[in-house]
Tab-separated table of C-alpha atoms in Angstrom:
chain	number	residue	atom	x	y	z
A	1	MET	CA	-20.838	-19.860	4.095
A	2	THR	CA	-17.392	-20.210	3.744
A	3	ALA	CA	-14.986	-22.227	6.385
A	4	PRO	CA	-12.838	-20.026	8.823
A	5	THR	CA	-8.750	-19.795	7.898
A	6	VAL	CA	-6.835	-19.802	10.619
A	7	LEU	CA	-3.427	-18.765	10.384
A	8	ARG	CA	-0.742	-19.817	12.676
A	9	ALA	CA	3.168	-18.669	12.849
A	10	ALA	CA	5.897	-18.714	15.346
A	11	ARG	CA	5.616	-14.843	16.541
A	12	ARG	CA	2.098	-12.370	16.094
A	13	LEU	CA	3.027	-8.120	16.648
A	14	ASP	CA	0.749	-5.930	19.190
A	15	VAL	CA	1.511	-2.895	17.741
A	16	ASP	CA	-0.415	-1.473	20.904
A	17	ALA	CA	2.066	-3.501	23.686
A	18	GLU	CA	4.830	-2.957	21.752
A	19	GLU	CA	5.242	-6.350	22.556
A	20	VAL	CA	6.198	-9.466	19.963
A	21	ARG	CA	3.817	-12.729	21.020
A	22	SER	CA	4.499	-16.070	20.567
A	23	PRO	CA	3.266	-18.197	19.115
A	24	ALA	CA	0.417	-16.843	17.281
A	25	VAL	CA	-2.942	-17.915	16.122
A	26	ILE	CA	-5.418	-15.730	14.266
A	27	VAL	CA	-8.770	-16.884	13.459
A	28	VAL	CA	-10.143	-15.172	9.972
A	29	GLU	CA	-13.934	-15.449	9.108
A	30	GLY	CA	-15.189	-13.742	6.162
A	31	ASN	CA	-13.039	-10.617	5.942
A	32	ARG	CA	-12.743	-10.219	9.977
A	33	ILE	CA	-10.198	-11.786	12.524
A	34	ALA	CA	-12.652	-13.846	14.578
A	35	ALA	CA	-10.313	-14.465	17.446
A	36	VAL	CA	-6.156	-14.106	18.487
A	37	ASP	CA	-4.981	-16.864	20.077
A	38	PRO	CA	-8.208	-18.721	21.290
A	39	ALA	CA	-7.960	-21.652	23.367
A	40	GLU	CA	-9.616	-23.866	20.521
A	41	VAL	CA	-9.948	-23.237	17.256
A	42	PRO	CA	-13.215	-23.649	15.196
A	43	ALA	CA	-13.694	-27.167	13.655
A	44	GLY	CA	-13.073	-27.750	10.144
A	45	ALA	CA	-11.416	-24.674	9.633
A	46	ALA	CA	-8.884	-24.091	6.915
A	47	GLU	CA	-5.227	-23.885	8.454
A	48	ILE	CA	-2.315	-22.307	6.952
A	49	ASP	CA	0.688	-22.868	8.927
A	50	LEU	CA	3.511	-20.028	8.314
A	51	GLY	CA	5.853	-21.268	10.352
A	52	ASP	CA	8.730	-19.442	11.449
A	53	VAL	CA	7.572	-15.677	10.647
A	54	THR	CA	6.151	-12.792	12.618
A	55	LEU	CA	2.729	-11.852	11.729
A	56	LEU	CA	1.594	-8.014	11.604
A	57	PRO	CA	-1.211	-5.912	10.487
A	58	GLY	CA	-0.738	-4.613	7.002
A	59	LEU	CA	0.977	-1.326	6.285
A	60	MET	CA	-0.457	1.773	5.150
A	61	ASP	CA	1.202	4.098	3.009
A	62	MET	CA	-0.555	7.433	3.476
A	63	GLU	CA	0.864	8.952	0.513
A	64	LEU	CA	1.130	7.940	-2.738
A	65	ASN	CA	0.374	8.085	-6.368
A	66	LEU	CA	-0.303	5.147	-8.109
A	67	LEU	CA	-1.161	6.825	-11.452
A	68	ILE	CA	2.360	7.759	-12.273
A	69	GLY	CA	6.153	5.341	-12.261
A	70	GLY	CA	5.758	2.334	-12.788
A	71	PRO	CA	6.948	-0.748	-15.139
A	72	GLU	CA	8.928	1.593	-17.740
A	73	THR	CA	10.581	3.819	-15.071
A	74	PRO	CA	12.870	1.513	-12.516
A	75	THR	CA	13.609	4.407	-11.247
A	76	GLY	CA	10.649	5.764	-9.597
A	77	LEU	CA	10.333	9.028	-11.188
A	78	PRO	CA	7.985	9.318	-13.914
A	79	LEU	CA	9.018	9.439	-18.048
A	80	PRO	CA	9.592	13.475	-18.723
A	81	MET	CA	6.715	13.847	-20.793
A	82	HIS	CA	4.225	11.513	-18.593
A	83	GLY	CA	1.716	14.562	-18.309
A	84	VAL	CA	1.353	15.010	-22.048
A	85	GLN	CA	1.841	11.759	-23.998
A	86	ASP	CA	-0.159	9.053	-21.585
A	87	ASP	CA	-3.887	9.188	-21.980
A	88	PRO	CA	-6.401	8.690	-19.309
A	89	ALA	CA	-6.869	5.099	-20.275
A	90	TYR	CA	-3.027	3.849	-20.156
A	91	ARG	CA	-2.380	5.696	-16.901
A	92	THR	CA	-5.379	3.864	-15.523
A	93	ILE	CA	-3.913	0.529	-16.501
A	94	ARG	CA	-0.496	1.783	-15.036
A	95	ALA	CA	-2.146	2.231	-12.131
A	96	THR	CA	-3.651	-0.869	-11.507
A	97	LEU	CA	-0.141	-2.951	-11.932
A	98	ASN	CA	1.516	-0.215	-9.038
A	99	ALA	CA	-1.623	-0.857	-7.400
A	100	ARG	CA	-0.741	-4.880	-7.275
A	101	LYS	CA	2.969	-4.527	-6.842
A	102	THR	CA	2.439	-2.221	-3.940
A	103	LEU	CA	-0.302	-5.232	-2.289
A	104	LEU	CA	2.019	-7.571	-3.262
A	105	ALA	CA	4.703	-5.239	-0.928
A	106	GLY	CA	2.915	-5.838	2.412
A	107	PHE	CA	0.612	-2.051	2.082
A	108	THR	CA	-3.250	-2.716	2.072
A	109	THR	CA	-4.155	0.867	2.951
A	110	VAL	CA	-2.958	3.580	1.085
A	111	ARG	CA	-4.084	7.172	-0.025
A	112	ASN	CA	-3.786	8.389	-3.266
A	113	LEU	CA	-2.755	11.744	-2.740
A	114	GLY	CA	-4.174	14.149	-5.989
A	115	LEU	CA	-3.835	13.769	-9.896
A	116	MET	CA	-1.784	16.408	-11.528
A	117	VAL	CA	-2.923	16.112	-15.206
A	118	LYS	CA	-5.621	16.590	-17.824
A	119	THR	CA	-8.169	13.662	-17.660
A	120	GLY	CA	-11.194	16.061	-18.699
A	121	GLY	CA	-12.222	15.862	-14.943
A	122	TYR	CA	-12.524	12.367	-14.717
A	123	LEU	CA	-11.304	11.011	-11.075
A	124	LEU	CA	-8.805	7.714	-12.410
A	125	ASP	CA	-8.007	7.105	-8.788
A	126	VAL	CA	-11.547	6.541	-8.012
A	127	ALA	CA	-12.159	4.476	-10.658
A	128	VAL	CA	-8.915	1.771	-9.564
A	129	GLN	CA	-10.519	1.995	-6.286
A	130	ARG	CA	-13.564	0.994	-7.078
A	131	ALA	CA	-12.048	-1.457	-8.667
A	132	VAL	CA	-10.024	-3.026	-6.230
A	133	ASP	CA	-12.877	-2.525	-3.596
A	134	GLN	CA	-15.136	-4.432	-6.734
A	135	GLY	CA	-12.537	-7.524	-6.897
A	136	TRP	CA	-11.519	-6.617	-10.906
A	137	VAL	CA	-7.964	-6.276	-9.716
A	138	GLU	CA	-5.711	-6.672	-6.572
A	139	GLY	CA	-4.746	-3.689	-4.932
A	140	PRO	CA	-4.380	-2.352	-1.808
A	141	ARG	CA	-7.186	-0.377	0.196
A	142	ILE	CA	-7.223	3.105	-1.526
A	143	VAL	CA	-8.172	6.365	-0.040
A	144	PRO	CA	-8.475	8.837	-3.157
A	145	ALA	CA	-7.996	12.386	-3.872
A	146	GLY	CA	-9.003	12.517	-6.985
A	147	HIS	CA	-7.418	16.123	-8.286
A	148	ALA	CA	-4.992	17.988	-6.064
A	149	VAL	CA	-6.126	21.668	-5.683
A	150	THR	CA	-3.248	23.530	-6.841
A	151	PRO	CA	-3.173	27.827	-7.902
A	152	TYR	CA	-2.876	28.459	-11.730
A	153	GLY	CA	1.396	28.236	-11.843
A	154	GLY	CA	1.964	27.009	-8.325
A	155	HIS	CA	3.263	23.340	-7.503
A	156	LEU	CA	0.846	20.690	-8.796
A	157	ASP	CA	0.162	22.619	-12.150
A	158	PRO	CA	1.042	19.864	-14.487
A	159	THR	CA	1.586	22.854	-17.200
A	160	VAL	CA	4.255	23.623	-14.282
A	161	PHE	CA	5.697	20.329	-14.348
A	162	GLN	CA	6.038	20.270	-18.097
A	163	ARG	CA	6.758	23.866	-18.857
A	164	LEU	CA	4.414	24.195	-21.550
A	165	ALA	CA	3.774	27.572	-23.327
A	166	PRO	CA	0.323	28.927	-22.793
A	167	GLY	CA	-3.016	27.338	-24.091
A	168	VAL	CA	-1.192	24.162	-24.332
A	169	MET	CA	-3.336	22.333	-22.279
A	170	PRO	CA	-5.888	24.328	-20.525
A	171	LEU	CA	-7.567	23.402	-17.096
A	172	SER	CA	-10.111	23.341	-15.217
A	173	ILE	CA	-11.837	23.984	-11.617
A	174	GLY	CA	-12.198	20.103	-12.333
A	175	GLU	CA	-9.093	19.484	-12.896
A	176	GLY	CA	-7.854	20.750	-10.035
A	177	ILE	CA	-6.763	24.471	-10.619
A	178	ALA	CA	-8.425	26.566	-8.569
A	179	ASN	CA	-7.745	30.939	-7.781
A	180	GLY	CA	-9.814	33.034	-4.962
A	181	VAL	CA	-12.275	31.225	-2.472
A	182	GLY	CA	-14.955	30.731	-4.226
A	183	GLU	CA	-13.274	28.473	-7.181
A	184	VAL	CA	-11.048	26.315	-4.341
A	185	ARG	CA	-14.652	26.116	-2.897
A	186	ALA	CA	-16.115	25.185	-6.468
A	187	CYS	CA	-12.873	22.613	-6.579
A	188	VAL	CA	-13.096	21.112	-3.372
A	189	ARG	CA	-16.889	20.222	-3.823
A	190	TYR	CA	-16.022	18.888	-7.095
A	191	GLN	CA	-13.868	15.994	-6.001
A	192	ILE	CA	-15.831	14.925	-3.431
A	193	ARG	CA	-19.165	14.833	-5.527
A	194	HIS	CA	-16.888	12.833	-8.242
A	195	GLY	CA	-16.198	10.001	-4.840
A	196	ALA	CA	-12.907	11.904	-3.609
A	197	LYS	CA	-12.373	10.126	0.189
A	198	VAL	CA	-10.030	13.029	1.119
A	199	ILE	CA	-8.670	16.753	-0.654
A	200	LYS	CA	-4.880	17.141	-2.042
A	201	VAL	CA	-4.183	21.116	-1.599
A	202	SER	CA	-0.626	22.121	-3.141
A	203	ALA	CA	-0.322	24.852	0.022
A	204	SER	CA	3.219	25.439	-0.914
A	205	GLY	CA	5.995	25.456	-3.485
A	206	GLY	CA	7.628	22.175	-4.137
A	207	VAL	CA	11.607	21.040	-4.593
A	208	MET	CA	10.895	19.374	-8.255
A	209	SER	CA	8.665	21.926	-10.016
A	210	HIS	CA	9.109	25.159	-11.634
A	211	SER	CA	7.122	26.724	-9.521
A	212	THR	CA	7.022	29.449	-6.452
A	213	GLY	CA	10.326	28.582	-3.993
A	214	PRO	CA	9.703	25.276	-2.453
A	215	GLY	CA	9.161	27.653	0.981
A	216	SER	CA	6.579	29.993	-0.272
A	217	GLN	CA	3.198	30.073	0.479
A	218	GLN	CA	0.528	29.140	-2.562
A	219	TYR	CA	-2.161	29.973	-1.383
A	220	SER	CA	-3.622	32.740	0.848
A	221	ASP	CA	-4.907	32.259	4.810
A	222	GLU	CA	-8.200	32.574	3.275
A	223	GLU	CA	-8.413	30.229	0.603
A	224	LEU	CA	-6.769	27.534	2.817
A	225	ALA	CA	-9.517	28.111	5.309
A	226	ALA	CA	-12.300	28.031	2.787
A	227	ILE	CA	-10.830	24.152	1.275
A	228	ALA	CA	-10.654	23.182	5.210
A	229	ASP	CA	-13.965	24.098	5.449
A	230	GLU	CA	-15.472	23.256	2.623
A	231	ALA	CA	-13.858	19.508	3.461
A	232	HIS	CA	-15.126	19.291	6.984
A	233	ARG	CA	-18.157	20.062	6.091
A	234	ALA	CA	-18.360	17.288	4.322
A	235	GLY	CA	-16.424	15.067	6.485
A	236	ILE	CA	-13.972	14.933	4.150
A	237	ARG	CA	-10.289	15.351	5.918
A	238	VAL	CA	-7.552	17.658	3.975
A	239	ALA	CA	-3.773	16.510	3.481
A	240	ALA	CA	-1.501	19.392	2.184
A	241	HIS	CA	1.534	19.696	0.453
A	242	ALA	CA	3.923	22.091	2.804
A	243	VAL	CA	7.635	22.174	2.624
A	244	GLY	CA	7.848	25.977	3.779
A	245	ASP	CA	7.426	26.808	7.555
A	246	ARG	CA	5.126	29.695	6.215
A	247	ALA	CA	2.714	27.509	4.258
A	248	VAL	CA	2.818	24.795	6.888
A	249	ARG	CA	1.717	27.328	9.727
A	250	ALA	CA	-0.833	29.186	7.552
A	251	CYS	CA	-2.179	24.805	7.125
A	252	VAL	CA	-2.136	24.425	11.216
A	253	ARG	CA	-4.410	27.451	11.279
A	254	ALA	CA	-6.463	27.047	8.830
A	255	GLY	CA	-7.385	23.044	9.959
A	256	VAL	CA	-5.950	21.500	7.742
A	257	ASP	CA	-5.949	18.253	9.286
A	258	CYS	CA	-2.019	16.489	7.594
A	259	ILE	CA	1.259	18.136	6.579
A	260	GLU	CA	3.128	16.154	3.333
A	261	HIS	CA	6.685	16.402	3.950
A	262	GLY	CA	7.157	19.556	5.807
A	263	PHE	CA	10.493	19.233	5.200
A	264	LEU	CA	11.300	23.754	6.283
A	265	ALA	CA	9.336	23.295	9.371
A	266	SER	CA	10.716	25.144	12.580
A	267	GLU	CA	10.773	23.582	15.915
A	268	GLU	CA	8.094	26.244	16.827
A	269	THR	CA	5.995	25.044	13.739
A	270	LEU	CA	5.979	21.623	14.787
A	271	ARG	CA	5.097	22.027	18.617
A	272	MET	CA	2.104	24.211	16.960
A	273	MET	CA	1.559	20.809	14.791
A	274	ALA	CA	1.738	18.863	17.865
A	275	GLU	CA	-0.739	20.875	19.870
A	276	HIS	CA	-3.363	20.954	16.727
A	277	GLY	CA	-3.010	17.415	16.388
A	278	THR	CA	-2.060	17.831	12.876
A	279	PHE	CA	-0.379	14.665	11.258
A	280	LEU	CA	2.755	14.539	9.303
A	281	VAL	CA	3.850	12.411	6.712
A	282	SER	CA	7.603	13.129	6.432
A	283	THR	CA	8.059	11.094	3.129
A	284	THR	CA	11.762	10.968	4.448
A	285	TYR	CA	13.776	7.761	2.448
A	286	LEU	CA	13.159	10.255	-0.661
A	287	THR	CA	15.361	12.558	0.397
A	288	ASP	CA	18.007	10.427	0.741
A	289	ALA	CA	17.230	7.720	-2.475
A	290	MET	CA	15.076	9.929	-5.346
A	291	ASP	CA	17.175	10.058	-8.288
A	292	ILE	CA	17.178	13.191	-9.641
A	293	GLU	CA	19.932	13.092	-11.824
A	294	ARG	CA	17.850	13.749	-14.629
A	295	ALA	CA	16.335	16.702	-13.463
A	296	ALA	CA	17.033	19.848	-14.729
A	297	PRO	CA	19.862	21.777	-12.754
A	298	GLU	CA	17.603	23.968	-10.827
A	299	LEU	CA	15.281	21.987	-9.492
A	300	ARG	CA	18.526	19.471	-8.179
A	301	LYS	CA	20.176	22.896	-6.997
A	302	LYS	CA	16.754	22.985	-4.449
A	303	ALA	CA	17.285	19.371	-3.837
A	304	ALA	CA	20.572	19.879	-3.008
A	305	GLU	CA	19.292	22.841	-0.314
A	306	VAL	CA	15.894	21.516	0.996
A	307	PHE	CA	16.893	17.672	1.850
A	308	PRO	CA	19.670	18.036	3.779
A	309	ARG	CA	17.269	20.431	6.036
A	310	ALA	CA	14.531	18.116	5.874
A	311	ARG	CA	16.576	15.042	7.066
A	312	SER	CA	17.136	17.334	10.148
A	313	MET	CA	14.000	18.456	10.224
A	314	LEU	CA	12.458	14.886	11.612
A	315	PRO	CA	14.404	14.112	14.523
A	316	GLU	CA	13.099	17.749	15.990
A	317	ALA	CA	9.287	16.298	14.924
A	318	ILE	CA	9.936	13.269	16.814
A	319	ALA	CA	11.139	15.137	19.613
A	320	ALA	CA	8.021	18.053	19.978
A	321	GLY	CA	5.147	14.175	19.749
A	322	VAL	CA	4.036	15.334	16.069
A	323	LYS	CA	2.302	12.458	14.947
A	324	ILE	CA	3.699	10.532	12.403
A	325	ALA	CA	2.331	8.644	9.365
A	326	CYS	CA	4.666	7.063	7.077
A	327	GLY	CA	4.107	7.541	3.229
A	328	THR	CA	6.637	7.621	0.706
A	329	ASP	CA	5.181	9.672	-2.093
A	330	ALA	CA	5.986	6.674	-4.637
A	331	PRO	CA	6.582	7.379	-7.196
A	332	ALA	CA	9.272	9.463	-5.897
A	333	VAL	CA	9.996	6.085	-4.401
A	334	PRO	CA	9.698	3.089	-6.701
A	335	HIS	CA	6.041	1.420	-5.821
A	336	GLY	CA	6.729	-1.392	-4.302
A	337	ASP	CA	10.019	-0.303	-2.196
A	338	ASN	CA	7.510	1.284	0.444
A	339	ALA	CA	9.250	-0.531	3.107
A	340	LYS	CA	12.118	1.276	3.025
A	341	GLU	CA	10.558	4.199	4.447
A	342	LEU	CA	10.223	2.241	7.726
A	343	ALA	CA	13.677	1.908	7.583
A	344	ALA	CA	14.519	5.758	6.989
A	345	LEU	CA	12.250	6.707	9.900
A	346	VAL	CA	14.308	4.769	12.096
A	347	SER	CA	17.483	5.988	10.931
A	348	ARG	CA	15.934	9.610	12.053
A	349	GLY	CA	15.729	8.458	15.685
A	350	MET	CA	12.500	6.491	15.670
A	351	THR	CA	12.562	3.243	17.363
A	352	PRO	CA	11.671	0.292	14.923
A	353	MET	CA	8.216	-0.476	16.963
A	354	GLN	CA	7.937	3.594	16.530
A	355	ALA	CA	7.873	3.161	12.915
A	356	LEU	CA	5.734	0.110	12.893
A	357	ARG	CA	3.520	2.393	14.874
A	358	ALA	CA	3.510	5.089	12.024
A	359	ALA	CA	2.628	2.579	9.379
A	360	THR	CA	-0.431	1.075	10.764
A	361	ILE	CA	-1.860	2.434	14.252
A	362	THR	CA	-1.455	6.320	13.277
A	363	GLY	CA	-1.839	5.651	9.514
A	364	ALA	CA	-4.941	4.047	10.443
A	365	GLU	CA	-6.262	7.126	12.819
A	366	LEU	CA	-5.227	9.382	10.291
A	367	VAL	CA	-7.739	7.828	7.694
A	368	GLU	CA	-10.384	7.755	10.074
A	369	LEU	CA	-10.051	3.661	10.435
A	370	ASP	CA	-8.509	3.130	13.324
A	371	HIS	CA	-11.473	0.950	14.749
A	372	GLU	CA	-10.715	-1.879	12.242
A	373	LEU	CA	-7.172	-1.247	10.809
A	374	GLY	CA	-3.710	-0.996	12.477
A	375	ARG	CA	-3.913	-3.908	14.851
A	376	LEU	CA	-4.258	-7.630	14.454
A	377	ARG	CA	-7.663	-7.269	17.127
A	378	GLU	CA	-11.048	-9.482	17.457
A	379	GLY	CA	-13.446	-7.389	14.876
A	380	TYR	CA	-10.834	-5.733	12.476
A	381	LEU	CA	-10.633	-6.212	9.333
A	382	ALA	CA	-8.635	-8.786	8.312
A	383	ASP	CA	-5.477	-7.264	6.640
A	384	VAL	CA	-3.063	-9.422	7.565
A	385	ILE	CA	0.979	-9.677	6.380
A	386	ALA	CA	4.381	-12.254	7.439
A	387	VAL	CA	7.620	-11.313	7.514
A	388	PRO	CA	10.828	-13.017	8.820
A	389	GLY	CA	12.558	-12.630	12.174
A	390	ASP	CA	11.135	-9.934	14.671
A	391	PRO	CA	10.053	-6.483	12.704
A	392	SER	CA	10.720	-4.888	16.542
A	393	GLU	CA	14.117	-5.315	16.419
A	394	ASP	CA	14.946	-5.497	12.974
A	395	ILE	CA	12.754	-2.995	10.460
A	396	ALA	CA	14.687	-3.772	7.633
A	397	VAL	CA	12.498	-7.530	7.667
A	398	THR	CA	9.691	-5.706	6.169
A	399	ARG	CA	11.118	-5.523	2.745
A	400	ASP	CA	11.298	-9.304	2.928
A	401	VAL	CA	6.802	-10.012	3.154
A	402	ARG	CA	6.139	-13.545	2.784
A	403	PHE	CA	2.003	-13.421	3.057
A	404	VAL	CA	-0.320	-11.029	2.007
A	405	MET	CA	-4.226	-10.866	3.195
A	406	LYS	CA	-6.115	-8.426	2.911
A	407	ASP	CA	-10.209	-8.434	3.548
A	408	GLY	CA	-9.642	-11.847	4.928
A	409	ARG	CA	-8.263	-12.705	1.031
A	410	VAL	CA	-4.703	-14.078	0.626
A	411	HIS	CA	-2.919	-12.332	-2.340
A	412	LYS	CA	0.911	-13.566	-1.834
A	413	GLY	CA	1.566	-17.056	0.356
A	414	PRO	CA	0.642	-20.387	0.581
């Protein structure tokens, strides 16, 4: 039996109490936290003294895509023809590099929201999740979505992203292309059958695709209701790419659990989200820093119209009491720069503690793991990171992660 590990530090973050406590002692046995600030530590325990740092729960990114972006794309955006030039094997290897980078940035749990490439029906993010869980590669805990469910010609249809001619890249229901109630039900069943733990649906147009306008609703109310029903009967939650106000409202009415982006949501719609308990992953930092210089002129025009409205939406969502979880939409923000989203949340009106809550407790609640993740608490999984200074006062210190433990295993630090 492996001896317990004792972590010592100058401070620890109590997210529930919104306090920083000093000093900090955490006892880890196996992959669980056995004790927090005990009167005595176990005899024979291995001690790690981290010094003048603050311990906090592993952070969570509730929207990213590990399969795109990465080493050869330092600006974050994928290469122009990645959808047709990268085969599934190459893409999966790329994801393992992005996964390690994300983990070492202090993000120990992520949702990988929706492949948008031809894979022959393979769910590559499920494969990466399995490799991480089995310890073959280093990476965060992954909640995979498989292929995003999208209508033909809609946002996240890869033929639209690549502007391909008809017949160049035929896609199947297994790869996310589904039209009509029957097909969307079959598509959801396919993703779940092959390991998806969350369903991603493209409910509206997007900013960075040559599809319908970002404000348009792409799926009918009946199709959205069918997607939510099919997933929920299997115990799986649904995340919707929804930029336009009408699409956001349709998703809330359909019972979709989480809105990704929500850039054009009105105050009335945000209040509706709060009343229904619908989560929002606002991906707000990308509206400040996404590199769109290489994008087509019409996409730059859409961004110029939508991004300023998105920046004003988030303060309204905070005021309305919407449950906001942290998400970056990486590689729109480069992998490894995930903590910049926390600073953006603060710049939009959150306190540092509220932003930290969005990246811990609220994220854990969204993936239904709040009974064992998101807190430094006895019995919880031992996901612990360390940063210098006091993140409750200066959120920027979350970009300087000195120590990472996930499931009781040290991945970064002494």
